[in-house]
Short mmCIF file of N, CA and C and ligand atoms in Angstrom, two decimals:
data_model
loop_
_atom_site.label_atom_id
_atom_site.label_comp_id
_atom_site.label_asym_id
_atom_site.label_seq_id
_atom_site.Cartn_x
_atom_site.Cartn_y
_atom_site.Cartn_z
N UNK A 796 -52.04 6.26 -20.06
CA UNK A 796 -51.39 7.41 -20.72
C UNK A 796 -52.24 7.79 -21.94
N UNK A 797 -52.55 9.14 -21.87
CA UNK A 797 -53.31 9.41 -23.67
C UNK A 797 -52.83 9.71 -24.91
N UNK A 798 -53.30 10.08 -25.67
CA UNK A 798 -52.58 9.67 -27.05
C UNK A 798 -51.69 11.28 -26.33
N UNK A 799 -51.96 12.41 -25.59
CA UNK A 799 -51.18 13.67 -25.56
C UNK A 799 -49.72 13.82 -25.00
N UNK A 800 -49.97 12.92 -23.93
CA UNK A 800 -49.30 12.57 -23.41
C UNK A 800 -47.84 11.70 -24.00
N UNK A 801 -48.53 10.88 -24.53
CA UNK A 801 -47.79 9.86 -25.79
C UNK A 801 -47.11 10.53 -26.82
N UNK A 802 -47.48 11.75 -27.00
CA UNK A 802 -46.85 12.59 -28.17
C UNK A 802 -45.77 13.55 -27.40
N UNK A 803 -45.99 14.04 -26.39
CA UNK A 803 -44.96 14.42 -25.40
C UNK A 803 -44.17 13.73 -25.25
N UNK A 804 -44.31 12.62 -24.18
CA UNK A 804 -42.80 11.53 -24.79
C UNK A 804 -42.37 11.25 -25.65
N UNK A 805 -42.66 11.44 -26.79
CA UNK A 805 -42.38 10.80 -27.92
C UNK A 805 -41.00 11.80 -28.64
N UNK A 806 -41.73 13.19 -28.20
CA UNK A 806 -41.55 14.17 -28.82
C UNK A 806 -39.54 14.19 -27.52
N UNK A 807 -39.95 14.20 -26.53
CA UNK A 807 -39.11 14.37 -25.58
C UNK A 807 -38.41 13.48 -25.51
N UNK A 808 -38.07 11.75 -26.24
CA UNK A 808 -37.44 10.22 -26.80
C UNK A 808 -36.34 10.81 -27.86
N UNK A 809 -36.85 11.59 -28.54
CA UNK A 809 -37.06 11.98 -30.16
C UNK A 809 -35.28 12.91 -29.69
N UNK A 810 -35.75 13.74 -28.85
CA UNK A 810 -34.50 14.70 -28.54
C UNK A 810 -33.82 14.06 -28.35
N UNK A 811 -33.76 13.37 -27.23
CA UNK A 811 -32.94 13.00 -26.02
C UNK A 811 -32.04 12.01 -27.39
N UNK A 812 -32.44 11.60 -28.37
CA UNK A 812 -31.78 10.11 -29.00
C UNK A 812 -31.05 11.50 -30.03
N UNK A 813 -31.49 12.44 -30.21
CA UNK A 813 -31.02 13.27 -31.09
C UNK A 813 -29.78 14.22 -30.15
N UNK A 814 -29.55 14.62 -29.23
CA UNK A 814 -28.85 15.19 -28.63
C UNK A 814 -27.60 13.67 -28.26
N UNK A 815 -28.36 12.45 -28.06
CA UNK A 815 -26.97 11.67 -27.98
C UNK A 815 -26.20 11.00 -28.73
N UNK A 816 -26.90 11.35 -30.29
CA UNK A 816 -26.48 11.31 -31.43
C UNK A 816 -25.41 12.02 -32.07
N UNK A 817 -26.12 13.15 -32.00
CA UNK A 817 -25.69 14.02 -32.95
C UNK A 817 -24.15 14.72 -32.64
N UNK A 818 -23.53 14.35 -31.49
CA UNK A 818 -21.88 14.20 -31.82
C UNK A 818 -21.22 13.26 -32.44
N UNK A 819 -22.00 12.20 -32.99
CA UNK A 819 -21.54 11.36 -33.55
C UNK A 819 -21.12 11.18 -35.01
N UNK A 820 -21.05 11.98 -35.71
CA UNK A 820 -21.24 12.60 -37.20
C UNK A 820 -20.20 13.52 -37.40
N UNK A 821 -19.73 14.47 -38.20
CA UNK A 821 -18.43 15.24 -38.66
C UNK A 821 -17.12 14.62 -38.24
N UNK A 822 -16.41 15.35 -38.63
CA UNK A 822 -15.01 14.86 -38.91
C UNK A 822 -14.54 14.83 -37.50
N UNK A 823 -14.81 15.45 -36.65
CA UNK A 823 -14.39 15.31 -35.01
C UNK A 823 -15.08 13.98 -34.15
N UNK A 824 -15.70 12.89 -35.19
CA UNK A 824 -16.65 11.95 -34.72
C UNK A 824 -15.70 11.36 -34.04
N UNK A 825 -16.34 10.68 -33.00
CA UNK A 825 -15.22 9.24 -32.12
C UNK A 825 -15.62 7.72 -33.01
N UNK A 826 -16.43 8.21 -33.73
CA UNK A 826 -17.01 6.99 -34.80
C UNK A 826 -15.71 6.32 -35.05
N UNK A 827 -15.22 4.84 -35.25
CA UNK A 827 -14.49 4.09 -35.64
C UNK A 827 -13.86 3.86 -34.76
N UNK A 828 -13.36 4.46 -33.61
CA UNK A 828 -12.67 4.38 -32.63
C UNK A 828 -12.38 3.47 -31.66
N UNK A 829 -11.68 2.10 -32.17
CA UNK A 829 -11.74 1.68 -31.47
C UNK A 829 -10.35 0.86 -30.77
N UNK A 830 -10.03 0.61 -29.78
CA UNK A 830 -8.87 0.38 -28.95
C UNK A 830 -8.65 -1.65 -28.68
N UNK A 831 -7.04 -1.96 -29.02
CA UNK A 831 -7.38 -3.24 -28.58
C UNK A 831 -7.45 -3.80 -27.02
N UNK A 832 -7.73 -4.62 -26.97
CA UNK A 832 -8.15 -5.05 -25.02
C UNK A 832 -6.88 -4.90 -24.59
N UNK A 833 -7.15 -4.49 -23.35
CA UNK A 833 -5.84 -4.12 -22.61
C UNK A 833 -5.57 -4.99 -21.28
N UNK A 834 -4.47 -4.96 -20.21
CA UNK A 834 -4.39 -5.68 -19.44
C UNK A 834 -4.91 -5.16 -18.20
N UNK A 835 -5.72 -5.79 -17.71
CA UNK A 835 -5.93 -4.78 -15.88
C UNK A 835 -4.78 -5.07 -15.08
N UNK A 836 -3.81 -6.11 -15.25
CA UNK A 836 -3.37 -6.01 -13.82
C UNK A 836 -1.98 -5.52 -14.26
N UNK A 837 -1.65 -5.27 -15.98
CA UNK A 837 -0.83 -4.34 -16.21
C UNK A 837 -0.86 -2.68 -15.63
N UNK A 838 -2.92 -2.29 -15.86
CA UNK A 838 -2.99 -1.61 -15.65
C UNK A 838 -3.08 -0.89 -14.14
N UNK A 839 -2.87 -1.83 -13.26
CA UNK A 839 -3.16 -1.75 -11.63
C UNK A 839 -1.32 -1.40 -11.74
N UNK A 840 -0.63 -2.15 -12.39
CA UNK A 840 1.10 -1.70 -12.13
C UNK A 840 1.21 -0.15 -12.43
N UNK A 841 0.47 0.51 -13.62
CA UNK A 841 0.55 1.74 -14.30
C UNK A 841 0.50 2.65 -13.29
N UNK A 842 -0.93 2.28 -12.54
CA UNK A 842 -2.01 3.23 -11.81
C UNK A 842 -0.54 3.35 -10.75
N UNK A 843 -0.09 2.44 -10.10
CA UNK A 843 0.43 2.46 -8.69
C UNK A 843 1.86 3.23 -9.16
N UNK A 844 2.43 2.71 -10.36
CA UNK A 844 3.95 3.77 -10.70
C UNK A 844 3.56 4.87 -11.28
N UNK A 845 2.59 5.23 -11.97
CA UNK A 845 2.14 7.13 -12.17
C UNK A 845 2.10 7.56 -10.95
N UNK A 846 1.66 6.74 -9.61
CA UNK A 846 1.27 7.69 -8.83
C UNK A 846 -0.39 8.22 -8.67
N UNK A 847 -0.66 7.45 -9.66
CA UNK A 847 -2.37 7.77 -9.51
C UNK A 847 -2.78 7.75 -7.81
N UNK A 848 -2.43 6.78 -7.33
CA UNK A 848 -2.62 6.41 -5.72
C UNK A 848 -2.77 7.72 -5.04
N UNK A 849 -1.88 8.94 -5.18
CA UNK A 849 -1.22 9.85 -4.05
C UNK A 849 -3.03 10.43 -4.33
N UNK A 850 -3.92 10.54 -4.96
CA UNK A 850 -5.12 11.12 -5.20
C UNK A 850 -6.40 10.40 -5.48
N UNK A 851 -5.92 9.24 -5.28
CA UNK A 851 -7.00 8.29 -5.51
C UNK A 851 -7.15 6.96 -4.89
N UNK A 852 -8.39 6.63 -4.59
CA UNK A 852 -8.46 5.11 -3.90
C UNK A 852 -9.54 4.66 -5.15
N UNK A 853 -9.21 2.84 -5.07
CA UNK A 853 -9.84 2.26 -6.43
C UNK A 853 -11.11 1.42 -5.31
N UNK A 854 -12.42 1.85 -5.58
CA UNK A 854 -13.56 1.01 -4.87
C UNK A 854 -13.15 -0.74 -5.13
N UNK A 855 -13.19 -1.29 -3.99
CA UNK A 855 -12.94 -2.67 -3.87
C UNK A 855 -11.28 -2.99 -3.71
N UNK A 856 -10.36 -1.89 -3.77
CA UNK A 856 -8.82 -2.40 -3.56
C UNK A 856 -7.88 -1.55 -2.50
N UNK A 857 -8.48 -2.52 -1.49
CA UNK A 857 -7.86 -1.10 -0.07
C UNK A 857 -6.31 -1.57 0.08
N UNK A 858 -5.97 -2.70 -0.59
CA UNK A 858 -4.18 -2.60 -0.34
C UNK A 858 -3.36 -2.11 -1.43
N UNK A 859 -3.97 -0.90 -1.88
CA UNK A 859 -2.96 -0.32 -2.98
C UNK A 859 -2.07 0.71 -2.07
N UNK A 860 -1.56 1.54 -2.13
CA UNK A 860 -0.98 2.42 -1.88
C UNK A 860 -1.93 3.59 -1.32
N UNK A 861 -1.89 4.10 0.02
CA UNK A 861 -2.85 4.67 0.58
C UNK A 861 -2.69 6.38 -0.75
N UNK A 862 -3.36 7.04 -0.37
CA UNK A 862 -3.16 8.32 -1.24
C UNK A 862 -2.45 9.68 0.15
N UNK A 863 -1.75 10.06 -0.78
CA UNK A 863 -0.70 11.32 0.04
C UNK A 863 -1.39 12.60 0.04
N UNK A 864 -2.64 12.69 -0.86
CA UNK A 864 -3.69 14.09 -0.48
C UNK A 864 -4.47 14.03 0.71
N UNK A 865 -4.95 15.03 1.00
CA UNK A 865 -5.36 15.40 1.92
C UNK A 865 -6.91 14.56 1.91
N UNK A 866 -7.13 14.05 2.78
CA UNK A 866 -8.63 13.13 2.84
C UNK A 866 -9.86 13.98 1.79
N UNK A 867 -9.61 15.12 2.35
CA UNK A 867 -11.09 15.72 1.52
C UNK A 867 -10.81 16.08 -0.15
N UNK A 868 -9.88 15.56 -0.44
CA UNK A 868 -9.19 15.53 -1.67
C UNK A 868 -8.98 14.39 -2.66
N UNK A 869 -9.24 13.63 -1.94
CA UNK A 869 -9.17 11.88 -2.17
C UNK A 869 -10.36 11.85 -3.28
N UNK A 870 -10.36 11.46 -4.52
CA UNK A 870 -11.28 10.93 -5.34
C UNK A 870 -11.48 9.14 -4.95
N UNK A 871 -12.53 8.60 -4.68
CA UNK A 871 -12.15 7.39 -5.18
C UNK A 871 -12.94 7.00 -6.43
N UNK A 872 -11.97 5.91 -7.27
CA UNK A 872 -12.31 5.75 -8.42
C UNK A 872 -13.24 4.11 -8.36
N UNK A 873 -14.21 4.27 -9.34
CA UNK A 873 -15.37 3.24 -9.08
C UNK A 873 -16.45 3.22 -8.07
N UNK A 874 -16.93 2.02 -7.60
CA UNK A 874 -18.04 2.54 -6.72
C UNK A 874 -18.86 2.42 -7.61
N UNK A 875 -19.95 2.89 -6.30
CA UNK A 875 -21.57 2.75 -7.08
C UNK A 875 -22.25 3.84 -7.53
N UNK A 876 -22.10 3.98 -8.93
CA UNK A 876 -22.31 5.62 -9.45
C UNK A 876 -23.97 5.52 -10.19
N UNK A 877 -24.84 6.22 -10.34
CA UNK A 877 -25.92 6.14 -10.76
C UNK A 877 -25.74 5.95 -12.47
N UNK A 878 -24.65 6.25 -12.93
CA UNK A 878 -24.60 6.30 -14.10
C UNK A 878 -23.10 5.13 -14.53
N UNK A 879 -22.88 4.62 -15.42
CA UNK A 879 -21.41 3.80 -14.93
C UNK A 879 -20.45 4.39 -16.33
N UNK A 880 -19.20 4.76 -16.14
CA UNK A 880 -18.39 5.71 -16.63
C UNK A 880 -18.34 4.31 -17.73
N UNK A 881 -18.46 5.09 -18.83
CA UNK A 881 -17.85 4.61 -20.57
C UNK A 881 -16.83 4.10 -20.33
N UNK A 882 -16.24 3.44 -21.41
CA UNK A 882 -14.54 3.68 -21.93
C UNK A 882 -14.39 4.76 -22.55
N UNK A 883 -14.88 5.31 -22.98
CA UNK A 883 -15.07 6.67 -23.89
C UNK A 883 -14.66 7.85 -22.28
N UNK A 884 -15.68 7.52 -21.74
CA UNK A 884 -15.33 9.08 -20.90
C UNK A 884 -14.27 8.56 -19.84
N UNK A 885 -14.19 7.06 -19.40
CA UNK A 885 -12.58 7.00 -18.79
C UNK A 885 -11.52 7.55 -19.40
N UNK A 886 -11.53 7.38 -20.58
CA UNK A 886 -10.14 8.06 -21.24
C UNK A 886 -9.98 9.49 -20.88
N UNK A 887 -11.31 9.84 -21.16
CA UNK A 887 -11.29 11.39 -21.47
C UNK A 887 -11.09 11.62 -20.28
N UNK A 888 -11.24 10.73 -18.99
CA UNK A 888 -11.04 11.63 -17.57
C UNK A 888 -9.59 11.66 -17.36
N UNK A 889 -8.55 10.79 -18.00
CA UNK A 889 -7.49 10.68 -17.98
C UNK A 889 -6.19 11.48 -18.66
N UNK A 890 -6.88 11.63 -20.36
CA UNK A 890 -5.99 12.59 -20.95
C UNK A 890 -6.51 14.11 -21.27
N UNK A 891 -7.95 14.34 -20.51
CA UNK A 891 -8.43 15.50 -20.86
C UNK A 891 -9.57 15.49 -19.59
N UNK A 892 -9.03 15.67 -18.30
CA UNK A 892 -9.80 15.77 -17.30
C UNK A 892 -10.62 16.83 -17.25
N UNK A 893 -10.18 18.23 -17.81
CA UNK A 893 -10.93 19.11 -17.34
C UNK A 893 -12.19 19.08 -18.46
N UNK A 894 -12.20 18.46 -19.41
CA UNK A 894 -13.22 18.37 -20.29
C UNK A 894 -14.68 18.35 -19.77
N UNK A 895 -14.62 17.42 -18.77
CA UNK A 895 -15.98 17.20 -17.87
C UNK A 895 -15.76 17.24 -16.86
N UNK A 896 -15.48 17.83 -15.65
CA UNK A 896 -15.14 17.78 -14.38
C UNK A 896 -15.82 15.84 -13.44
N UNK A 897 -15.10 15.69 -12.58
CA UNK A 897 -16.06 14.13 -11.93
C UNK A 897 -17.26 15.10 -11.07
N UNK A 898 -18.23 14.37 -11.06
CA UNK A 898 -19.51 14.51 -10.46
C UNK A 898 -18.76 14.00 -8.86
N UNK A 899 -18.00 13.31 -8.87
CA UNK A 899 -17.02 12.79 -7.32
C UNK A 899 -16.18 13.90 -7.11
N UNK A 900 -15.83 15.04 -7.55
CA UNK A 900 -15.30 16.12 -7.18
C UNK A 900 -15.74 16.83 -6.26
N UNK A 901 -14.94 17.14 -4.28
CA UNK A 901 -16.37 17.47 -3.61
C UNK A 901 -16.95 18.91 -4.29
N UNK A 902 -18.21 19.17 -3.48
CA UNK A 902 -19.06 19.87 -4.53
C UNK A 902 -18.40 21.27 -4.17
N UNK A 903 -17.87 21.93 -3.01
CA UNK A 903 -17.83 23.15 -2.89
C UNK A 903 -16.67 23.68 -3.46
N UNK A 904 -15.39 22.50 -3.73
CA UNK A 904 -14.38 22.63 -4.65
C UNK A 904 -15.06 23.13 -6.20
N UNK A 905 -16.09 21.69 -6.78
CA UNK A 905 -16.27 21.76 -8.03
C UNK A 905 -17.01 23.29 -8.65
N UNK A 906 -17.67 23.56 -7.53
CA UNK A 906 -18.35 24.61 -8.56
C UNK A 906 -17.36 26.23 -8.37
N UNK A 907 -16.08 25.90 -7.92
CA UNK A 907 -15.36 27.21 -8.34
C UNK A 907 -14.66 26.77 -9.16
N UNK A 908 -14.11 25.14 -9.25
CA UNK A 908 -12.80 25.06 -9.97
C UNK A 908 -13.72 24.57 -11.71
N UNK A 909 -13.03 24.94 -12.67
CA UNK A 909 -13.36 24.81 -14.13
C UNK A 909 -12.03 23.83 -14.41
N UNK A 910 -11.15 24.18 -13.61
CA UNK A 910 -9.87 23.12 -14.71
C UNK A 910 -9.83 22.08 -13.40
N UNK A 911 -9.61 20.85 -13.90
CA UNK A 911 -9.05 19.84 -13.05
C UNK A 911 -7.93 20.04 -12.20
N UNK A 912 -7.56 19.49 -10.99
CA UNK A 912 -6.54 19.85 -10.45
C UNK A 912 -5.84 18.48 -10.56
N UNK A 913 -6.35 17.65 -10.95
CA UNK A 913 -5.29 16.23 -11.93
C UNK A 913 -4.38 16.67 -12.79
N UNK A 914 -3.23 16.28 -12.48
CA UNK A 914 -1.98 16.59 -13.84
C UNK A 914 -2.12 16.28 -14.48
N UNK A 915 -1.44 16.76 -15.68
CA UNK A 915 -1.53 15.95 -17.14
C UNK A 915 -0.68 15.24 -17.20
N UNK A 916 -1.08 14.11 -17.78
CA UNK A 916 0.21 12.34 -17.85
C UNK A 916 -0.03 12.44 -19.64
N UNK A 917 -0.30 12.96 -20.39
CA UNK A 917 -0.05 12.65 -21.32
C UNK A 917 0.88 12.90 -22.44
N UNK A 918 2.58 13.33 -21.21
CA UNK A 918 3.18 13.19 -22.06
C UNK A 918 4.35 12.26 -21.93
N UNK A 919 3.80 11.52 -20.57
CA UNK A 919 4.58 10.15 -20.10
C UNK A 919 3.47 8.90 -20.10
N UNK A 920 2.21 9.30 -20.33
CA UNK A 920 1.65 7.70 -20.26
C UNK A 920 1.82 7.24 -21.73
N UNK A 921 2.08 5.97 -22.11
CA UNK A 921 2.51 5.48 -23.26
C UNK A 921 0.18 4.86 -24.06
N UNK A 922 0.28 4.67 -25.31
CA UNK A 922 -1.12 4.49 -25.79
C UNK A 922 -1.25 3.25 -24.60
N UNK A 923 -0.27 2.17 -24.53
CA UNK A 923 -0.62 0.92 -23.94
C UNK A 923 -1.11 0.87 -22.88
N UNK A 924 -0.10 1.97 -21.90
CA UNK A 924 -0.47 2.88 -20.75
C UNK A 924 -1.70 2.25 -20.13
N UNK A 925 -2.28 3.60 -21.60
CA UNK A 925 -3.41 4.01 -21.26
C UNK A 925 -4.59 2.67 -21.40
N UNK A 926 -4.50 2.16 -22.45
CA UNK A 926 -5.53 1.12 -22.43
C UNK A 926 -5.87 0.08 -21.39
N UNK A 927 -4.50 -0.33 -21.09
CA UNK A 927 -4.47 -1.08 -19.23
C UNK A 927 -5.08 -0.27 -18.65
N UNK A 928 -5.05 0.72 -18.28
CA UNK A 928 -5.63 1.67 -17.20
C UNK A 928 -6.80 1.85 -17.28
N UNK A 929 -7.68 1.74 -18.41
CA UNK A 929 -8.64 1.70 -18.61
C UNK A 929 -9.29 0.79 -18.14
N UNK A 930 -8.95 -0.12 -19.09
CA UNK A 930 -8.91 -2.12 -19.19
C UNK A 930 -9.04 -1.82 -17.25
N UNK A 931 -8.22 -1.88 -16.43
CA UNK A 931 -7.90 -1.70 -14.90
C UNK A 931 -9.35 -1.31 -14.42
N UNK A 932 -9.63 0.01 -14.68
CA UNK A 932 -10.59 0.68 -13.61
C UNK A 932 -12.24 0.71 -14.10
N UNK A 933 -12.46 0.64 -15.42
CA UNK A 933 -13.38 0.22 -15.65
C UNK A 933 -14.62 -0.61 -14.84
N UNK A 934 -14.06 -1.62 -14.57
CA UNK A 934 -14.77 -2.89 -14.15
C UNK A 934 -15.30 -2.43 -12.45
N UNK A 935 -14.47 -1.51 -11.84
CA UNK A 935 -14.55 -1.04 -10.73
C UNK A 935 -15.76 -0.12 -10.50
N UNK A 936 -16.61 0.25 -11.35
CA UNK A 936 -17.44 0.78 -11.52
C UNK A 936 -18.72 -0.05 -11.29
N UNK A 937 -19.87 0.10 -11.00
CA UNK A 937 -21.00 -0.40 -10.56
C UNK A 937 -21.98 0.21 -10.13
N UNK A 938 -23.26 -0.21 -11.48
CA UNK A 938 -24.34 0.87 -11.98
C UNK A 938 -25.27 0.65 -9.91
N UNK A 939 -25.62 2.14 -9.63
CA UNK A 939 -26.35 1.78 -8.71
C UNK A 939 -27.77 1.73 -9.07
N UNK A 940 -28.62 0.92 -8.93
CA UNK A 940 -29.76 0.50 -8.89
C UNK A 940 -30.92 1.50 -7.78
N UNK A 941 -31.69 2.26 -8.24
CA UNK A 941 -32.70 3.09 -7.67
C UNK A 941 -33.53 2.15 -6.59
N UNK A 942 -33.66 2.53 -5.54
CA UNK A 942 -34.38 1.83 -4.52
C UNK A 942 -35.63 2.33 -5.05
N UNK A 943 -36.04 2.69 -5.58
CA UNK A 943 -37.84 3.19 -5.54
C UNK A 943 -38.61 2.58 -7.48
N UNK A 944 -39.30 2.46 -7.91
CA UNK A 944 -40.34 2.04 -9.00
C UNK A 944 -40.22 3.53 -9.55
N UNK A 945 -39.12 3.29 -10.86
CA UNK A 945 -39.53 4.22 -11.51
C UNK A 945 -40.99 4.46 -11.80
N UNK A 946 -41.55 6.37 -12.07
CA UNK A 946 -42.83 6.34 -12.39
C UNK A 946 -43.61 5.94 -13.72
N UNK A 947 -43.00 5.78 -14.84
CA UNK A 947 -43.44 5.39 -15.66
C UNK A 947 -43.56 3.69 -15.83
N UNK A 948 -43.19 2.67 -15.17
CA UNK A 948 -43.33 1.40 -14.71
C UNK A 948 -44.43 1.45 -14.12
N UNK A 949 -45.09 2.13 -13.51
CA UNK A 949 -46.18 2.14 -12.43
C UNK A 949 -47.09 0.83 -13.39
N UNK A 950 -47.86 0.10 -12.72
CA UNK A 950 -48.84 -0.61 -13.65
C UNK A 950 -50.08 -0.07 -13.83
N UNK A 951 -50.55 -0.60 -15.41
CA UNK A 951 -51.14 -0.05 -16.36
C UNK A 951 -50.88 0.98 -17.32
N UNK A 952 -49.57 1.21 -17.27
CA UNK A 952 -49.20 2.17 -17.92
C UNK A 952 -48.20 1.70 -19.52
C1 HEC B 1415 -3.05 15.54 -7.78
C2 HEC B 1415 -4.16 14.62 -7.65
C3 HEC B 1415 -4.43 13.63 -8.76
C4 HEC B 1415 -3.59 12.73 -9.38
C5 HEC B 1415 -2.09 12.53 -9.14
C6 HEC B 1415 -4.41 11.98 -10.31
N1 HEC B 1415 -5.71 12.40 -10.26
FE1 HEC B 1415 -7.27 11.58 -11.24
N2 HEC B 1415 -8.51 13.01 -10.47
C7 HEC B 1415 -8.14 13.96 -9.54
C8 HEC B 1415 -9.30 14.80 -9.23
C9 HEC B 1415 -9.31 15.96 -8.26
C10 HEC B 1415 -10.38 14.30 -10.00
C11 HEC B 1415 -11.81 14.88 -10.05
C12 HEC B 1415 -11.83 16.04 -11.03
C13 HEC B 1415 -11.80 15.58 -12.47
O1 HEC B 1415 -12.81 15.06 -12.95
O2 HEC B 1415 -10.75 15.71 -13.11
C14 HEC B 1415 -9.85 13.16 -10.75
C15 HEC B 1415 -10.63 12.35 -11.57
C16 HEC B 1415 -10.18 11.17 -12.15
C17 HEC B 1415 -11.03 10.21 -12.84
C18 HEC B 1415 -12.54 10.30 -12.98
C19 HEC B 1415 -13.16 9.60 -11.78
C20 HEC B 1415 -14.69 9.52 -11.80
O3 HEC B 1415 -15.24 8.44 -11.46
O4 HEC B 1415 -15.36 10.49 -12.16
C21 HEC B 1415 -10.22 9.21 -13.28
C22 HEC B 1415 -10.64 7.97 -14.07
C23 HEC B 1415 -8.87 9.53 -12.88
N3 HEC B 1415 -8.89 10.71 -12.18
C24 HEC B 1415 -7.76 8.76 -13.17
C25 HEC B 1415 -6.46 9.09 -12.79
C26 HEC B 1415 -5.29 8.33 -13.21
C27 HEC B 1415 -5.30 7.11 -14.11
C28 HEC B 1415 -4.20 8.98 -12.66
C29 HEC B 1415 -2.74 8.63 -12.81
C30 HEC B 1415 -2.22 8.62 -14.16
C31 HEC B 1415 -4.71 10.11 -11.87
N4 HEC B 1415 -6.07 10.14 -12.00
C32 HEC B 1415 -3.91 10.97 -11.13
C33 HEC B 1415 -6.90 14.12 -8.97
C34 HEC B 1415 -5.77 13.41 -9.32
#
């Protein structure tokens, strides 16, 4: 790599740490935020009496409660996602779904719909609720691993 090159990444490091920063600051910060540990298998009771089930299957737990939507409607939650969902953005998929739509939304739905078609529970899920539920589905998640050598690994580089 040459020193030009080197200044391009550097320059393109430089953003990327600055763009995932820089919500982190003003008074709307999630800075301090933090939640005590919650129960999963409280939160597996939550998931199954909200009803989460009728729209969702949990990767790795096929004896929950089958879901009452229509197959091509079915989210399942966890799995092997290229990226692995926060606690930060679990919440947010929970009490503010339409904030970020799921990348698991099928695609010809997602790119007309802007609002979630998930209800809002947040004015029956309790804080504890929510932290089990979290605490719950979290773990169900699992970073997938790229079959190929990233290019910048290449050797000599
Ligand atoms: C009527 C169907 C429906 C119900 C009921 C429902 N959801 Fe969803 N949920 C969806 C859809 C559709 C999406 C994808 C769109 C989006 O991101 O909101 C989704 C997305 C999610 C995601 C993000 C999944 C991912 O990996 O991107 C989570 C977490 C989630 N739901 C949790 C819940 C929980 C917890 C409940 C119960 C309190 C629930 N949902 C109830 C339809 C539903």
């Amino acid at each position: 790599m040459n020193a030009t090159m080197r200044r391009v990444m550097g320059l393109g490091l430089g953003i990327v740490a600055l763009l995932a920063t820089g919500c982190d600051r003003g008074p709307k910060s999630m800075r301090g935020f933090v939640l005590p540990e919650g129960s999963a298998q409280r939160g597996e009771q939550v998931f199954v009496a909200m009803k989460c089930t009728a729209c969702h299957r949990v990767d790795g737990l096929p004896a929950l409660p089958a879901p009452t939507a229509a197959a091509d409607r079915v989210v399942v939650i966890g799995g092997e996602v290229a990226r692995v969902k926060t606690y930060g953005q679990l919440l947010t998929a929970i009490v503010h779904p339409s904030f970020e739509l799921s990348p698991k939304m099928p695609r010809e739905r997602a790119e007309k719909a802007t609002v979630s078609p998930m209800p809002s529970v947040n004015d029956k899920l309790t804080v504890m609720h929510l932290i089990d539920l979290v605490t719950f589905l979290q773990p169900h998640y699992r970073k997938l691993e790229p079959l190929y050598e990233p290019y910048y690994s290449a050797p000599g580089m």
